[in-house]
Short mmCIF file of C-alpha atoms and ligand atoms in Angstrom, two decimals:
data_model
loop_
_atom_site.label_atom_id
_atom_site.label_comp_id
_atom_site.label_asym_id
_atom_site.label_seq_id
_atom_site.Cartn_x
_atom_site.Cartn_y
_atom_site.Cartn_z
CA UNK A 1 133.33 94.95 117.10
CA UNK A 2 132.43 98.29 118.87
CA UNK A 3 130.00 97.84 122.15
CA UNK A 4 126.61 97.45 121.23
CA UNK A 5 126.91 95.98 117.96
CA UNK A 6 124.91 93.42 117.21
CA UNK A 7 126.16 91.24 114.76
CA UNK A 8 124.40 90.32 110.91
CA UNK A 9 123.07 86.82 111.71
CA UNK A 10 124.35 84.13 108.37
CA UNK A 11 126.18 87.40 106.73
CA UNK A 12 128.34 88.87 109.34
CA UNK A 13 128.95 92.14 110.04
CA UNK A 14 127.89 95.74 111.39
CA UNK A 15 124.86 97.46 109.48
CA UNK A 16 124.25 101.02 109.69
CA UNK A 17 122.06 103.61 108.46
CA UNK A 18 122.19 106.41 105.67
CA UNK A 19 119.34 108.56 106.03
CA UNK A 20 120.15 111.96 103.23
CA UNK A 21 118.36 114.56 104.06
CA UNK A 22 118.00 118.27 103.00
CA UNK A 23 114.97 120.47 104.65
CA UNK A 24 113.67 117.39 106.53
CA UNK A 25 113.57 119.13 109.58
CA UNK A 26 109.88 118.38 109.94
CA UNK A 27 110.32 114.67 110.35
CA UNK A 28 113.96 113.63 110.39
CA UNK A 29 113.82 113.29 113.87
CA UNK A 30 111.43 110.74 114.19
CA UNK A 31 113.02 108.86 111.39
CA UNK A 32 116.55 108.52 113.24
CA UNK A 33 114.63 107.41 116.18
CA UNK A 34 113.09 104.52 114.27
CA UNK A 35 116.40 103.92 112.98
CA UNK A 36 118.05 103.84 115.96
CA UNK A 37 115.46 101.50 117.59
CA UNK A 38 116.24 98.86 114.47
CA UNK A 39 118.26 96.07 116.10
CA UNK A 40 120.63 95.39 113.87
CA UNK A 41 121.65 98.96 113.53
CA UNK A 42 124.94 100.38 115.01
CA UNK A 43 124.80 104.09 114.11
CA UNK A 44 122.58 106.59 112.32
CA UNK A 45 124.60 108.88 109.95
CA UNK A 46 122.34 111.70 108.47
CA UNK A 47 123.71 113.80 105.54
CA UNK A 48 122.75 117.33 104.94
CA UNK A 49 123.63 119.20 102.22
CA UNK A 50 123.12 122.88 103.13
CA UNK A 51 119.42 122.61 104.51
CA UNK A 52 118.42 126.13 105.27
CA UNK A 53 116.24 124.80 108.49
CA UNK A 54 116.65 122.85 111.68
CA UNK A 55 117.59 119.29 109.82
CA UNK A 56 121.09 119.28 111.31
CA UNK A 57 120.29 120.03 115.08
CA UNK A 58 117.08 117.79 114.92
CA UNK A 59 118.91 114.53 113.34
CA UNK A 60 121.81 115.34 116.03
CA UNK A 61 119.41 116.10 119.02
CA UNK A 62 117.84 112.71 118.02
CA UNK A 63 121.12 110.65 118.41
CA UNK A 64 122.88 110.65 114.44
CA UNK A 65 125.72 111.49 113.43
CA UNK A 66 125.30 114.38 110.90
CA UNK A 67 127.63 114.54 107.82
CA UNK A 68 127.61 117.88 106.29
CA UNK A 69 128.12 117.90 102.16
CA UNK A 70 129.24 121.44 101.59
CA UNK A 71 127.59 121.54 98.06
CA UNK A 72 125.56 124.32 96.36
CA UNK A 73 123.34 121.69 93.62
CA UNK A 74 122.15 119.02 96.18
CA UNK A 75 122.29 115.20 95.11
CA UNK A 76 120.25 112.43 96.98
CA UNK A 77 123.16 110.27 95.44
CA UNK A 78 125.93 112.04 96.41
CA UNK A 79 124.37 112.21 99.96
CA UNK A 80 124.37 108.56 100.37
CA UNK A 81 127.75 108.06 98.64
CA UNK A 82 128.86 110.65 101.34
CA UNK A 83 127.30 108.65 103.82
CA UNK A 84 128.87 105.43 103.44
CA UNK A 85 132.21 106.68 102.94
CA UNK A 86 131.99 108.17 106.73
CA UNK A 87 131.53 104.70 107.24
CA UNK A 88 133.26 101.15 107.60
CA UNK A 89 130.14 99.01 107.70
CA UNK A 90 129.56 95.91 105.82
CA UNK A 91 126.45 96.51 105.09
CA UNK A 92 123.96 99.81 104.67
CA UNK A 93 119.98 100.51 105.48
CA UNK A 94 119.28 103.27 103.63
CA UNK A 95 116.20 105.60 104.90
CA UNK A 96 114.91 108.76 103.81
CA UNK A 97 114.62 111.13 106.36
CA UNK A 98 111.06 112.74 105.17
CA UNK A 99 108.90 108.96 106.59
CA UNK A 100 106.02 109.18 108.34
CA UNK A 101 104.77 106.54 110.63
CA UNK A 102 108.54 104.37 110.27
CA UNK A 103 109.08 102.45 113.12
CA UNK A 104 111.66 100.48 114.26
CA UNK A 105 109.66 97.22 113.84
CA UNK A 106 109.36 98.25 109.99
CA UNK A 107 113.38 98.60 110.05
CA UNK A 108 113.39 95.34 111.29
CA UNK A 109 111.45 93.46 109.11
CA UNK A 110 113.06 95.13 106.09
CA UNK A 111 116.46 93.99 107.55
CA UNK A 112 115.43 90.40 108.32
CA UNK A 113 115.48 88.40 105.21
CA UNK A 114 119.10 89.69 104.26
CA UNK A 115 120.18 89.21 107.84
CA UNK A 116 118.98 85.86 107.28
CA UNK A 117 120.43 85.67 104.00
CA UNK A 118 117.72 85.53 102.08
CA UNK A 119 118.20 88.11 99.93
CA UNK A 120 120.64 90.34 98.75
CA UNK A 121 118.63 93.66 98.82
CA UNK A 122 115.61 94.09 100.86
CA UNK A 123 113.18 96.84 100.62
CA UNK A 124 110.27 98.53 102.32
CA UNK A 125 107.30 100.11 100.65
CA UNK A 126 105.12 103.02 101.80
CA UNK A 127 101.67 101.60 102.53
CA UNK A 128 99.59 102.64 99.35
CA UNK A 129 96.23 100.63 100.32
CA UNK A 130 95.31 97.31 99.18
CA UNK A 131 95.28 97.50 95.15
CA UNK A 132 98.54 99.44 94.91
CA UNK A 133 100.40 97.62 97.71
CA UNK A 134 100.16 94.71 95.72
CA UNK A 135 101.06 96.50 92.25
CA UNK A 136 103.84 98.26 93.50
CA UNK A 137 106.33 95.46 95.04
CA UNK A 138 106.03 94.08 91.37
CA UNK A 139 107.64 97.61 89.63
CA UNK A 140 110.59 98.40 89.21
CA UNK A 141 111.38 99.62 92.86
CA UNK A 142 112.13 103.20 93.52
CA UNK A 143 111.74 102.83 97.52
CA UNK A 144 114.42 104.65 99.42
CA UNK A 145 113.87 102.11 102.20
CA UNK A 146 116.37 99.36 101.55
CA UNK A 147 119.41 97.19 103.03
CA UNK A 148 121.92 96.30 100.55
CA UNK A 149 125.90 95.39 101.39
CA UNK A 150 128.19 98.29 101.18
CA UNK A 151 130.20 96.51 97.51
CA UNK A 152 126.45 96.91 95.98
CA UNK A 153 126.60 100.70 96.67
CA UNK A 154 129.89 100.92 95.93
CA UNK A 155 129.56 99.22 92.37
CA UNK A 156 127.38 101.96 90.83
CA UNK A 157 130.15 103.88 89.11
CA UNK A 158 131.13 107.72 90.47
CA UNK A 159 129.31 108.99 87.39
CA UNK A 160 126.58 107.24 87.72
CA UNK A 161 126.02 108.58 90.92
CA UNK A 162 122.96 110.91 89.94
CA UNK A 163 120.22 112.30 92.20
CA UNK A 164 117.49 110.64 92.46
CA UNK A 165 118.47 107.43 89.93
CA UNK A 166 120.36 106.26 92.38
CA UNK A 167 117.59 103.31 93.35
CA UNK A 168 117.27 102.36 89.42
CA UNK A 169 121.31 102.16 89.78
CA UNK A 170 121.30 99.70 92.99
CA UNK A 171 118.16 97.75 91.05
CA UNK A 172 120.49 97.62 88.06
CA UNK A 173 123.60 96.20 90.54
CA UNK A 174 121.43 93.73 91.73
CA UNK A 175 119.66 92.44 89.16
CA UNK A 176 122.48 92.25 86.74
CA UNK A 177 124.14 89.97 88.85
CA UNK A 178 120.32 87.69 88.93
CA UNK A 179 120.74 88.33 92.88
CA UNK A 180 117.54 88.10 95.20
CA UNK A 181 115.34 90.90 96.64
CA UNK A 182 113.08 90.89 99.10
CA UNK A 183 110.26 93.45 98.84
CA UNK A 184 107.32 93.91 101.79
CA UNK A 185 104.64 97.15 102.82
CA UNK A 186 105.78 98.57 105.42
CA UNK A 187 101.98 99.32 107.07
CA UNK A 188 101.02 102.42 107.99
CA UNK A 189 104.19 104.47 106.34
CA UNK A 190 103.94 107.03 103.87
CA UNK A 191 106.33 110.05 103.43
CA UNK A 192 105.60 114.20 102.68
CA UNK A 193 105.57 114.75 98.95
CA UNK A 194 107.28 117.44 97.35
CA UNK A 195 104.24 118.94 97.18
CA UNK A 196 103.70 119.31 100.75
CA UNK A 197 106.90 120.43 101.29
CA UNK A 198 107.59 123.60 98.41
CA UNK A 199 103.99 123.56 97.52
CA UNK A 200 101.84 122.29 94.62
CA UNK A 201 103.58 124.04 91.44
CA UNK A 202 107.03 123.37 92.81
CA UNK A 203 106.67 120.48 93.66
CA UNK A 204 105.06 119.27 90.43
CA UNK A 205 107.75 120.53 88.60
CA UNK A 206 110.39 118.46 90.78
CA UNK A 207 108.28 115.41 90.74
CA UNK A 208 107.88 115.62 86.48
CA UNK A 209 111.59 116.05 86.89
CA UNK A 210 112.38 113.11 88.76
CA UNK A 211 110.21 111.28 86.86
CA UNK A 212 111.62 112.64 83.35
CA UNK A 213 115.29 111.25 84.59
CA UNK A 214 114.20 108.05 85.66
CA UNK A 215 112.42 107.09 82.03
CA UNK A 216 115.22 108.95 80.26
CA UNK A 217 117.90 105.87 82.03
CA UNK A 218 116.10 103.30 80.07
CA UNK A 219 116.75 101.92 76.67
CA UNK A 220 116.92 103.40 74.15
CA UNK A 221 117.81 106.63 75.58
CA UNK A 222 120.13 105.51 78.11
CA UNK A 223 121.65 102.57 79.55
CA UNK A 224 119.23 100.27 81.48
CA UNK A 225 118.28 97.23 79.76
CA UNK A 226 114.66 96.34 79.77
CA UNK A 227 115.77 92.85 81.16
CA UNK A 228 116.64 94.23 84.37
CA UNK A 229 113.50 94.00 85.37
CA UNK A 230 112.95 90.28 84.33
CA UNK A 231 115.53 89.47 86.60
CA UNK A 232 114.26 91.15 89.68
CA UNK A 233 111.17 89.64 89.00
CA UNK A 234 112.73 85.98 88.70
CA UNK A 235 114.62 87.17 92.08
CA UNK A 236 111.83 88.62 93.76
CA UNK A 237 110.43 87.15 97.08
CA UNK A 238 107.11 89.33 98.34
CA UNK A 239 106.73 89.09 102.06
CA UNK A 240 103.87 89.94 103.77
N1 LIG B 301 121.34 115.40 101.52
C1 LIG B 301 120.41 115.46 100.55
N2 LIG B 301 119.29 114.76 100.68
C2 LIG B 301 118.38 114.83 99.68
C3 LIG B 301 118.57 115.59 98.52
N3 LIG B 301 117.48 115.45 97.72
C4 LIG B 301 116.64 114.64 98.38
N4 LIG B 301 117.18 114.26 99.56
C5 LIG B 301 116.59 113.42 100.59
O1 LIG B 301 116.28 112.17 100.01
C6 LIG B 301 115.06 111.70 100.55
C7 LIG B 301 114.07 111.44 99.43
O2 LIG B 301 113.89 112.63 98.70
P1 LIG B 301 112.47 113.14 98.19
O3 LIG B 301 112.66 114.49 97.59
O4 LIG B 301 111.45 112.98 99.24
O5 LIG B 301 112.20 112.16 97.01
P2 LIG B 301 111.18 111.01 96.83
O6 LIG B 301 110.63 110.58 98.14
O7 LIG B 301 111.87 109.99 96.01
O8 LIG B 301 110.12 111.71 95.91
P3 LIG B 301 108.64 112.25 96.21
O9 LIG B 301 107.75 111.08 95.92
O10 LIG B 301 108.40 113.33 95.25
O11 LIG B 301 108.64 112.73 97.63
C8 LIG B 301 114.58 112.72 101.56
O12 LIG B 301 115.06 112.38 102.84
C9 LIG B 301 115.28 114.00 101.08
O13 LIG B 301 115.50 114.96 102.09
C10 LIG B 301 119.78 116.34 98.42
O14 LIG B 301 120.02 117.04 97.45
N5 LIG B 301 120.65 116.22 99.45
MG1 LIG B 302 109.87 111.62 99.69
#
């Protein structure tokens, strides 16, 4: 085991982190910090697909390793997929680069229950106040912030691999196989919108986009069953 690494408690292993990012330059920074702080994290690998500011040098400056996808149409997907084949460990925190107010306690506790092995997948979620933090755990979970072991990324299929469905694809590894997730607020976090980023009307367009191709995987159009969710219910633990 390389120096340094601290090893995955009941599971075993090396964890590390997959942070895509494209035009993140903003906050990426502080994100691999708070990833790098996590202690149960080895390294930080940040993939960029052709950001046309300072993500790059900021995630590098700040102690990742930057993967460059040299792609024209970006993919959130094929970011991450890029990102864990750059690397050998067993199992991956995945953590968008655009976070405000992550720290590496909130890594922490979102990698404790499957370092204990109580869970499978483990997610954070962005601090929505009181009402919503207690709705959202209980939906379908779309959080970028999650641990899961590298064969749970690695069973979505290649062409499956698709933007920003990727989370609805790890949900659907998971739950298929009635495995248990562990969901908590992570206090204090929320993350720049798209529309703070392009700007109102662009950003409502990508956001109706994203939202479009997430409804459009269920039943009838596409492939997700509607029990999916009954199972990560049934395998749901909510942490405070
Ligand atoms: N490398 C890479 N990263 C991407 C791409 N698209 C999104 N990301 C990153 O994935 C993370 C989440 O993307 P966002 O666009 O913020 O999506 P979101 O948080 O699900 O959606 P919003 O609620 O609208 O912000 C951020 O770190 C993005 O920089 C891409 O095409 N390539
Ligand atoms: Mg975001």
């Amino acid at each position: 085991m390389p120096q340094g690494v601290r090893p995955l408690g009941d599971v075993g292993g090396v964890v590390d982190v997959v942070m895509p990012a494209r035009n993140e330059a903003t906050t990426v920074a502080a994100n691999v910090a708070a990833a790098r702080g996590c202690r149960w994290v080895r390294d930080v690998i940040v993939v960029d697909d052709g950001s046309s500011d300072a993500t790059a040098e900021r995630a590098a400056g700040a102690g990742a390793r930057v993967v460059r996808r040299d792609a024209t149409i970006g993919s959130k997907a094929l970011a991450m997929a890029a990102g864990v084949a750059a690397t050998d460990a067993d199992a991956i925190l995945f953590v968008d680069a655009d976070c405000t107010g992550l720290t590496s306690g909130h890594l922490d506790a979102v990698c404790r229950p499957f370092v204990e092995g109580r869970a499978t997948m483990s997610i954070g979620f962005f601090d929505y106040g009181r009402f919503w933090n207690w709705v959202v755990p209980r939906c379908p979970p779309l959080s970028g912030e999650r641990i899961v072991p590298r064969w749970v990324f690695e069973a979505v299929p290649e062409t499956k691999l698709d933007g920003y469905t990727i989370e609805v694809r790890l949900n659907e590894v998971i739950c298929e196989a009635r495995l248990r997730t562990s969901a908590r607020i992570m206090a204090g976090v929320q993350h720049r919108t798209k529309r703070a980023k392009v700007g109102r009307r662009a950003g409502m367009g990508q956001t109706w986009r994203m939202y479009k191709a997430l409804v459009s995987l269920l039943r009838p159009v596409g492939d997700i069953r509607w029990r999916t969710y009954w199972f990560y219910l049934r395998g749901l633990t909510v942490e405070p």
